Every structure is written in structure tokens, then in C-alpha cells.
Coordinates of C-alpha atoms and ligand atoms in Angstrom, one line a residue:
X1 CA -6.6 -9.2 -19.6
X2 CA -6.0 -7.5 -16.4
X3 CA -6.1 -9.6 -13.1
X4 CA -6.6 -8.3 -9.7
X5 CA -6.6 -10.1 -6.3
X6 CA -6.1 -9.3 -2.6
X7 CA -5.9 -10.9 0.9
X8 CA -6.5 -9.3 4.3
X9 CA -3.4 -9.7 6.2
X10 CA -3.8 -12.0 9.1
X11 CA -0.3 -13.4 9.1
X12 CA 1.6 -16.8 7.8
X13 CA 0.0 -18.5 5.3
X14 CA -1.0 -22.5 5.2
X15 CA -1.3 -25.0 2.5
X16 CA -5.3 -24.4 2.2
X17 CA -4.3 -20.6 1.0
X18 CA -2.1 -22.3 -1.6
X19 CA -4.3 -24.7 -3.0
X20 CA -7.3 -22.4 -2.8
X21 CA -5.9 -19.3 -4.1
X22 CA -2.2 -18.8 -4.5
X23 CA -1.7 -21.5 -6.9
X24 CA -4.0 -19.6 -9.7
X25 CA -2.2 -16.4 -8.9
X26 CA 1.1 -17.8 -9.6
X27 CA -0.2 -19.6 -12.8
X28 CA -2.0 -16.4 -14.0
X29 CA 1.2 -14.0 -13.8
X30 CA 2.6 -16.0 -16.5
X31 CA 0.1 -14.9 -18.8
X32 CA -1.5 -11.9 -17.9
X33 CA -1.3 -8.6 -16.3
X34 CA -1.7 -9.1 -12.4
X35 CA -2.0 -7.3 -9.5
X36 CA -2.0 -8.7 -6.1
X37 CA -2.7 -6.3 -3.2
X38 CA -2.4 -6.5 0.7
X39 CA -6.0 -5.5 2.0
X40 CA -4.8 -3.8 4.8
X41 CA -7.9 -1.6 5.3
X42 CA -10.1 -4.6 5.2
X43 CA -8.2 -6.2 7.8
X44 CA -9.1 -3.0 9.9
X45 CA -13.1 -3.8 9.3
X46 CA -12.7 -6.8 11.7
X47 CA -9.5 -6.0 13.3
X48 CA -9.7 -2.6 14.5
X49 CA -9.0 -3.5 17.9
X50 CA -5.7 -5.2 17.4
X51 CA -3.9 -2.8 15.0
X52 CA -0.2 -3.4 16.3
X53 CA -0.7 -6.9 14.6
X54 CA -1.0 -5.6 11.1
X55 CA 2.8 -4.8 9.8
X56 CA 3.9 -8.2 11.3
X57 CA 0.9 -9.9 9.8
X58 CA 1.9 -8.0 6.2
X59 CA 5.4 -9.2 6.5
X60 CA 4.4 -12.8 7.3
X61 CA 2.0 -12.9 4.6
X62 CA 4.1 -11.4 1.6
X63 CA 7.2 -13.4 2.6
X64 CA 4.9 -16.4 2.0
X65 CA 3.6 -14.9 -1.3
X66 CA 6.9 -14.7 -2.5
X67 CA 8.4 -18.1 -1.4
X68 CA 5.3 -19.4 -3.0
X69 CA 6.1 -17.9 -6.5
X70 CA 4.5 -14.7 -6.7
X71 CA 7.3 -12.8 -8.6
X72 CA 7.4 -9.0 -7.9
X73 CA 8.7 -8.6 -11.6
X74 CA 5.9 -10.2 -13.2
X75 CA 3.1 -9.1 -10.9
X76 CA 2.3 -5.9 -9.1
X77 CA 2.3 -6.1 -5.3
X78 CA 0.9 -3.2 -3.3
X79 CA -0.5 -1.9 -0.3
X80 CA -4.3 -1.0 -0.3
X81 CA -3.9 1.5 2.2
X82 CA -1.1 3.2 0.2
X83 CA -3.4 4.0 -2.8
X84 CA -5.8 6.4 -1.6
X85 CA -7.7 6.1 -4.6
X86 CA -9.5 3.0 -3.2
X87 CA -11.1 5.1 -0.5
X88 CA -12.4 7.7 -3.0
X89 CA -13.9 5.2 -5.1
X90 CA -15.3 3.5 -2.4
X91 CA -17.1 6.7 -0.9
X92 CA -18.5 7.2 -4.8
X93 CA -19.7 3.5 -4.7
X94 CA -21.2 3.7 -1.4
X95 CA -23.6 6.6 -2.5
X96 CA -25.0 4.2 -5.4
X97 CA -25.1 0.7 -3.7
X98 CA -28.5 0.0 -2.0
X99 CA -28.1 -0.9 1.7
X100 CA -30.2 -4.1 1.0
X101 CA -27.6 -5.6 -1.1
X102 CA -25.3 -5.3 1.7
X103 CA -27.3 -6.8 4.4
X104 CA -28.3 -9.5 2.3
X105 CA -25.0 -10.4 1.2
X106 CA -24.4 -14.2 2.8
X107 CA -20.8 -13.4 3.8
X108 CA -21.9 -10.4 5.7
X109 CA -24.7 -12.2 7.7
X110 CA -22.3 -15.5 8.5
X111 CA -19.6 -13.6 9.7
X112 CA -21.4 -11.4 11.9
X113 CA -23.2 -14.3 13.3
X114 CA -20.1 -16.2 13.9
X115 CA -18.2 -13.1 15.5
X116 CA -21.4 -12.6 18.0
X117 CA -19.8 -14.9 20.6
X118 CA -22.8 -16.9 20.8
X119 CA -22.3 -18.6 23.9
X120 CA -21.4 -15.6 25.7
X121 CA -24.7 -14.0 24.3
X122 CA -27.0 -16.9 25.3
X123 CA -25.6 -16.6 28.8
X124 CA -26.5 -13.3 29.3
X125 CA -29.7 -13.5 27.6
X126 CA -30.6 -16.7 30.2
X127 CA -28.9 -14.7 33.1
X128 CA -31.6 -11.7 32.2
X129 CA -34.6 -14.1 32.1
X130 CA -33.7 -16.5 34.6
X131 CA -36.0 -15.2 37.5
X132 CA -38.9 -14.7 35.4
X133 CA -38.8 -18.4 34.0
X134 CA -38.1 -19.6 37.6
X135 CA -41.3 -17.6 38.9
X136 CA -43.3 -19.0 35.9
X137 CA -42.1 -22.5 36.4
X138 CA -43.3 -22.1 40.1
X139 CA -46.6 -21.0 39.2
X140 CA -47.2 -24.4 36.8
X141 CA -50.3 -26.1 38.4
X142 CA -48.8 -29.9 38.0
X143 CA -46.1 -31.6 39.7
X144 CA -42.8 -31.4 38.0
X145 CA -40.0 -34.1 38.6
X146 CA -37.2 -31.6 37.9
X147 CA -37.6 -27.9 38.1
X148 CA -34.1 -27.0 37.1
X149 CA -33.9 -29.3 34.0
X150 CA -37.4 -27.6 32.7
X151 CA -35.9 -24.1 33.7
X152 CA -32.9 -24.6 31.7
X153 CA -34.9 -26.1 28.6
X154 CA -37.3 -23.0 28.6
X155 CA -34.2 -20.5 28.8
X156 CA -32.5 -22.4 25.9
X157 CA -35.2 -22.1 24.1
X158 CA -35.8 -18.5 24.5
X159 CA -32.5 -17.3 24.5
X160 CA -32.2 -18.9 21.1
X161 CA -35.2 -17.0 19.8
X162 CA -33.9 -13.7 21.0
X163 CA -30.4 -14.2 19.4
X164 CA -32.2 -14.8 16.2
X165 CA -34.3 -11.6 16.7
X166 CA -31.4 -9.6 17.8
X167 CA -29.5 -11.0 14.7
X168 CA -32.5 -10.2 12.1
X169 CA -32.7 -6.8 13.9
X170 CA -35.7 -7.3 15.6
X171 CA -34.9 -6.5 19.0
X172 CA -35.1 -3.1 20.5
X173 CA -32.7 -0.9 22.4
X174 CA -35.1 -1.1 25.4
X175 CA -35.7 -4.8 25.5
X176 CA -31.8 -5.4 25.3
X177 CA -31.5 -3.0 28.3
X178 CA -34.2 -4.7 30.3
X179 CA -32.2 -8.0 29.8
X180 CA -29.0 -6.4 30.8
X181 CA -27.3 -7.0 27.3
X182 CA -25.3 -4.4 26.0
X183 CA -25.5 -4.5 22.3
X184 CA -22.2 -2.7 22.0
X185 CA -20.1 -5.4 23.6
X186 CA -21.1 -8.0 21.3
X187 CA -21.1 -5.7 18.0
X188 CA -17.4 -5.5 17.2
X189 CA -18.2 -5.9 13.8
X190 CA -21.8 -4.2 13.6
X191 CA -19.9 -1.2 12.3
X192 CA -20.7 0.8 8.9
X193 CA -17.1 -0.1 7.6
X194 CA -18.0 -3.9 8.0
X195 CA -21.2 -3.7 6.1
X196 CA -19.5 -1.8 3.4
X197 CA -16.7 -4.5 3.3
X198 CA -18.0 -5.6 0.0
X199 CA -18.4 -2.0 -1.6
X200 CA -14.6 -1.3 -0.8
X201 CA -13.6 -4.8 -2.4
X202 CA -15.5 -3.6 -5.5
X203 CA -13.7 -0.3 -5.4
X204 CA -10.6 -2.6 -5.4
X205 CA -11.4 -4.4 -8.4
X206 CA -12.9 -1.9 -10.6
X207 CA -10.5 0.9 -9.8
X208 CA -8.1 -1.2 -12.0
X209 CA -10.9 -2.4 -14.6
X210 CA -9.8 -6.0 -13.8
X211 CA -11.7 -8.5 -15.7
X212 CA -10.6 -11.5 -13.6
X213 CA -10.4 -11.8 -9.8
X214 CA -8.8 -15.2 -8.5
X215 CA -10.2 -16.1 -5.4
X216 CA -11.3 -18.8 -2.9
X217 CA -14.9 -20.0 -3.0
X218 CA -16.1 -18.1 -0.1
X219 CA -15.6 -14.8 -1.9
X220 CA -18.2 -15.4 -4.7
X221 CA -20.9 -13.2 -3.0
X222 CA -18.4 -10.6 -3.0
X223 CA -17.4 -10.6 -6.4
X224 CA -21.1 -11.1 -7.4
X225 CA -21.8 -7.7 -5.5
X226 CA -18.8 -6.2 -7.8
X227 CA -20.6 -7.1 -10.7
X228 CA -23.7 -5.8 -9.7
X229 CA -22.2 -2.1 -8.4
X230 CA -20.4 -2.3 -11.8
X231 CA -23.7 -2.7 -13.8
X232 CA -25.5 -0.1 -11.7
X233 CA -22.5 2.4 -12.1
X234 CA -22.4 1.8 -16.2
X235 CA -26.2 2.0 -16.1
X236 CA -26.4 5.4 -14.6
X237 CA -23.4 7.3 -15.7
X238 CA -22.5 5.2 -19.1
X239 CA -20.3 2.1 -19.7
X240 CA -16.9 2.3 -17.8
X241 CA -16.4 -0.8 -15.8
X242 CA -16.2 -4.3 -16.9
X243 CA -18.1 -6.9 -15.0
X244 CA -15.3 -9.0 -13.2
X245 CA -15.5 -12.6 -13.2
X246 CA -14.2 -14.9 -10.3
X247 CA -11.4 -17.6 -11.1
X248 CA -11.7 -20.6 -8.7
X249 CA -9.0 -23.5 -8.4
X250 CA -9.9 -26.8 -9.4
X251 CA -8.7 -28.3 -6.1
X252 CA -11.3 -29.6 -3.6
X253 CA -11.2 -27.7 -0.2
X254 CA -8.2 -28.7 1.6
X255 CA -8.5 -30.6 4.8
X256 CA -6.9 -29.7 8.0
X257 CA -5.1 -32.4 10.5
X258 CA -8.7 -33.2 12.0
X259 CA -10.5 -33.7 8.8
X260 CA -12.3 -30.5 8.9
X261 CA -11.6 -27.4 6.5
X262 CA -8.0 -26.1 6.8
X263 CA -8.5 -23.1 8.6
X264 CA -6.4 -21.0 11.4
X265 CA -9.4 -20.7 13.7
X266 CA -9.7 -24.7 14.0
X267 CA -6.1 -25.0 14.9
X268 CA -5.9 -27.7 12.2
X269 CA -3.4 -26.1 9.6
X270 CA -0.3 -26.5 8.4
X271 CA 1.7 -23.7 7.6
X272 CA 4.7 -22.9 5.1
X273 CA 6.7 -21.5 8.2
X274 CA 6.4 -24.6 10.0
X275 CA 9.8 -26.4 10.5
X276 CA 10.3 -29.7 9.4
X277 CA 9.5 -31.1 12.9
X278 CA 6.4 -29.2 13.3
X279 CA 5.0 -30.6 10.2
X280 CA 6.0 -34.0 11.2
X281 CA 4.5 -33.7 14.6
X282 CA 1.2 -32.5 12.8
X283 CA 1.1 -35.2 10.3
X284 CA 1.7 -37.9 12.9
X285 CA -1.5 -36.3 14.8
X286 CA -3.6 -36.5 11.9
X287 CA -7.3 -37.9 12.1
X288 CA -7.9 -41.2 10.1
X289 CA -10.5 -43.5 9.5
X290 CA -11.9 -43.9 13.2
X291 CA -12.6 -47.8 12.3
X292 CA -9.3 -48.5 11.7
X293 CA -7.9 -48.9 15.1
X294 CA -4.8 -50.9 14.6
X295 CA -2.4 -52.3 11.8
X296 CA -4.4 -55.2 10.3
X297 CA -7.9 -53.6 10.4
X298 CA -9.2 -52.8 7.0
X299 CA -9.3 -49.0 6.3
X300 CA -11.3 -46.7 3.8
X301 CA -8.9 -44.3 2.0
X302 CA -12.0 -42.5 0.7
X303 CA -12.7 -41.0 4.1
X304 CA -9.4 -40.7 5.5
X305 CA -7.8 -37.1 5.5
X306 CA -4.1 -38.9 5.4
X307 CA -5.3 -40.3 2.1
X308 CA -6.4 -37.2 0.5
X309 CA -2.8 -35.8 1.4
X310 CA -1.3 -38.6 -0.6
X311 CA -3.2 -38.1 -3.7
X312 CA -1.9 -34.3 -3.5
X313 CA 1.7 -35.0 -2.6
X314 CA 2.7 -38.8 -3.1
X315 CA 3.6 -40.3 -6.5
X316 CA 0.6 -41.7 -8.3
X317 CA 2.1 -45.2 -8.7
X318 CA 2.5 -45.2 -5.0
X319 CA -0.7 -43.7 -4.2
X320 CA -2.4 -46.9 -5.7
X321 CA -0.4 -49.3 -3.7
X322 CA -1.2 -47.4 -0.3
X323 CA -4.8 -47.4 -1.1
X324 CA -4.7 -51.4 -1.7
X325 CA -2.7 -51.8 1.4
X326 CA -5.0 -49.5 3.4
X327 CA -7.7 -51.5 2.5
X328 CA -6.4 -55.0 3.0
X329 CA -5.2 -54.0 6.5
X330 CA -1.5 -54.5 5.4
X331 CA -0.6 -51.0 5.9
X332 CA -1.0 -49.1 9.1
X333 CA -1.8 -45.7 9.7
X334 CA 1.2 -44.8 11.4
X335 CA 3.4 -46.0 8.5
X336 CA 0.9 -44.7 6.0
X337 CA 1.5 -41.1 7.8
X338 CA 5.4 -41.5 7.5
X339 CA 4.6 -41.9 3.8
X340 CA 2.8 -39.0 3.5
X341 CA 5.0 -37.1 5.5
X342 CA 7.6 -37.6 2.8
X343 CA 5.7 -36.7 -0.1
X344 CA 4.7 -33.4 2.0
X345 CA 8.1 -32.7 2.7
X346 CA 9.0 -32.9 -0.9
X347 CA 6.9 -30.1 -1.6
X348 CA 7.5 -28.2 1.7
X349 CA 11.0 -28.3 1.9
X350 CA 12.2 -26.2 -1.0
X351 CA 9.4 -23.7 0.0
X352 CA 10.9 -23.6 3.5
X353 CA 14.4 -23.0 2.1
X354 CA 13.7 -20.2 -0.1
X355 CA 12.3 -18.2 2.9
X356 CA 16.2 -17.8 4.0
X357 CA 16.5 -15.3 1.1
X358 CA 13.8 -13.0 1.8
X359 CA 13.9 -10.3 4.2
X360 CA 11.2 -7.8 5.9
X361 CA 13.0 -5.1 4.3
X362 CA 12.6 -6.7 0.8
X363 CA 8.9 -6.9 1.6
X364 CA 8.6 -3.0 2.3
X365 CA 10.5 -2.5 -0.7
X366 CA 8.5 -4.2 -3.1
X367 CA 5.0 -2.9 -1.6
X368 CA 6.5 0.6 -2.1
X369 CA 7.3 0.1 -5.7
X370 CA 4.2 -2.0 -6.3
X371 CA 2.2 0.5 -4.9
X372 CA 3.6 3.5 -6.9
X373 CA 2.8 1.5 -9.8
X374 CA -0.8 0.5 -8.9
X375 CA -1.3 4.2 -7.8
X376 CA -0.7 5.2 -11.7
X377 CA -3.3 2.9 -13.0
X378 CA -5.7 4.0 -10.2
X379 CA -5.1 7.7 -11.0
X380 CA -6.3 7.3 -14.6
X381 CA -9.5 5.5 -13.6
X382 CA -10.2 8.1 -11.2
X383 CA -10.2 10.8 -13.8
X384 CA -12.5 9.1 -16.0
X385 CA -15.2 8.4 -12.6
X386 CA -14.9 11.9 -11.6
X387 CA -15.9 13.3 -15.0
X388 CA -18.8 11.1 -15.0
X389 CA -20.0 12.0 -11.5
X390 CA -19.1 15.6 -12.2
X391 CA -17.0 16.0 -8.8
X392 CA -13.6 17.0 -8.4
Ligands
LIG401 N1 -12.1 -10.1 1.0 C1 -10.8 -10.8 0.5 C2 -10.6 -11.9 1.5 O1 -10.9 -11.9 2.6 C3 -9.7 -9.8 0.4 C4 -9.8 -9.0 -0.7 C5 -9.9 -7.4 -0.4 C6 -10.0 -9.1 -2.1 N2 -10.2 -6.8 -1.7 C7 -10.2 -7.7 -2.9 C8 -9.9 -10.3 -2.9 C9 -10.2 -7.5 -4.1 C10 -10.2 -9.9 -4.3 C11 -10.3 -8.7 -4.9 O2 -9.6 -12.7 1.1

């Protein structure tokens, strides 16, 4: 069985990446033919204004892959943009992919919505409407206690509706112009490339006829779309591509220092590149059960992010004791965090040490060699694809 996965180079990795994805990558390379890809073209779909960061981000990410146990002798590590066949297959897939499949893709809708800088947008809408709403409120035939509060309320409501309409695509250019909203400014991700993101991803996977794709849960809609594209291609031109299956890790979503999902954008992540001191500082700042204010108060391990980490990193005999002593109040949060830090460091310290033996130039050598190997496989598939589509 052949396995492929990829990651956009967004920089150094955190614990969430390991437990969500990389752990599987490491495990699978022992048994299967594995290809792991730096998705640098995908990084451009949202990051085309910050291209200077990309080479550095690739280095940081691949160094983390290597220290976490991805072995270039067992897996092919390569760079997407070095294998131009990805672009060719992407182009051909784009001919047969209905637009609606892409527009309804939940990842596309969510990300686009998130990236719209909603507060700014709402601010602009309100600015554009303020005079009309003021005039409207002034005309009301009954006495109003608090004009301004009413105006704000109406403005909030209208701007929410407008944002919704804009997002759903119902707002015309003319309306936007009238409201003084420049669509372009907010639509960094309203590009052809971003809409086509999953088509490129399907090309990544199917170019190698990969049967399985170890990813995080957030990628499931993309994998589903890859299956649909494979089916459509096979239906139109004859069986060629397997339908790839997603492989998920069994670990629940890793929590960050504030108890929310660990994520770079929440600023709650513990990185493999963090020093011992940084990790210690982050551990001591962890959120705990808000009802346990001081030592002696009974705690609720089941809702405490620190306890979640004990379960992952502290020897299981000790975990039971910690659970008991937290509940009884005997163990305070400060001591509990210190214990957790020890367990976590037991995992992180050897990984940090391995970092010393890896240089940036090694990263580029590994990627160059891997990309050549990947390219050989890609060429074979493309010959078959071109033949089916009667193109050169
Ligand atoms: N979309 C993936 C992510 O954001 C990265 C990716 C690109 C990918 N191409 C892929 C993952 C192919 C699996 C297979 O993490």
C-alpha cells in the first residue's frame, strides 16, 4: 500500500501536530511505502502576500519532522513545487471538477469566513449605514430613552445580515460601493487558487495513486473530495485511481495552555523548538479547574487541561494518585503542574536534543533527493493520464 500526506509549511510544529498527525506518519513508514510532502504551493493559497517567510518555514517544519522520527531512509520527503506534475494534474482535474463541490466544501466556507476580518467588515458596514440609521431613529414617532443604544442595536443587526449576505455571495458590487466597502480589501482568500485548494490536494494524492492519507480531522472534507474526483475521473475515462482513505490518530484533540484546542493562532501552543525554560513557563501558566482556587480546594481532573497532559505524559501509576489527591484537595495546582512538567519534559528533552544534529542544509538536501524520487513516480501516472485525456 502506498501512503501520502502533506503539510503546509507554516513554521515550527507543536504538540498538537504530533498527536494529531505526525505520530501516524512515523508509525506508517515502518510498514508501508510513504511519501510526505511540503505543500508549499498550498501555502501560497492563503499566504501569497508573505512569500519571504516560506523558505524559513519549510526549514523549521522539516527539522521538526526529522526530530520527531520521520526517517528519510524510510519515507520520501519532498517539496510539492519541485514536482511540476502536481500542477499539470491539478489543471486537468480542474476541468472535471464541478464548481459546486468546491463552494460547498466546509473547509472553504469556514476558512473564508474566518479570514474575512469580520470585525473590520462590520465596522465598515456600520460606518456606511450610520447616517441612514440616525435619520431613521430620529423619525420614530415615539419617545426613545437612549437614541445611541438603539442606533447601535440596529446597526449591529443590519451589519450581521450584510456580512451573511456578502459571504453567501448575494451582495452586488454596486451595494458594496455605496456602503464604501472595498471587497478586494477583505477578500485576500477570495481567489481562484483558494477555491481550488482541494483540487490541488486531490492531485497531490492521486498523482501517486496513494490509497491512504494520514491527516488531522480537519482534512476529512478534502479527502472526501479527492475520492469524488477519483470516482469522476474513473467514470469518465476508465479505472485509473484508487479512492484514498483518510487515517486519523486515536488521540483526542490536544488542548493548549488555555484549555482550548492547541493552535498557533490561539497562542496557546507548546513547540518542539521551545527551550526547557519556555516549556516550564508555559506549563506553569496552564489553566486549571476554575473552582479550585487554592491548595485544599477539591479539584475536578476531568475538566482540567493539566490532568489531560498527565494522562499523556505521566506514568500511569502516578496518574491515579494525582487524580485522587486533586479531588481530595491534598494536591495543589502548582505542585500538580510541576509533576506534569517533569513528565512532559521526559518526552520533549530527547526530541530537543536531536535538533542539534540537524542543519538547514540537510533539510534542502533531503528534499532535493526526495523530490527526484517523487518525480519518477509522478511521471508514470501522468503518462497514463495524458493518454486517457488525449493530450500531450
Ligand atoms: N491541506 C493539508 C493541510 O492543510 C496539506 C496538504 C496538501 C495535504 N496536500 C495534501 C495533506 C495531500 C494530505 C494530502 O494540512
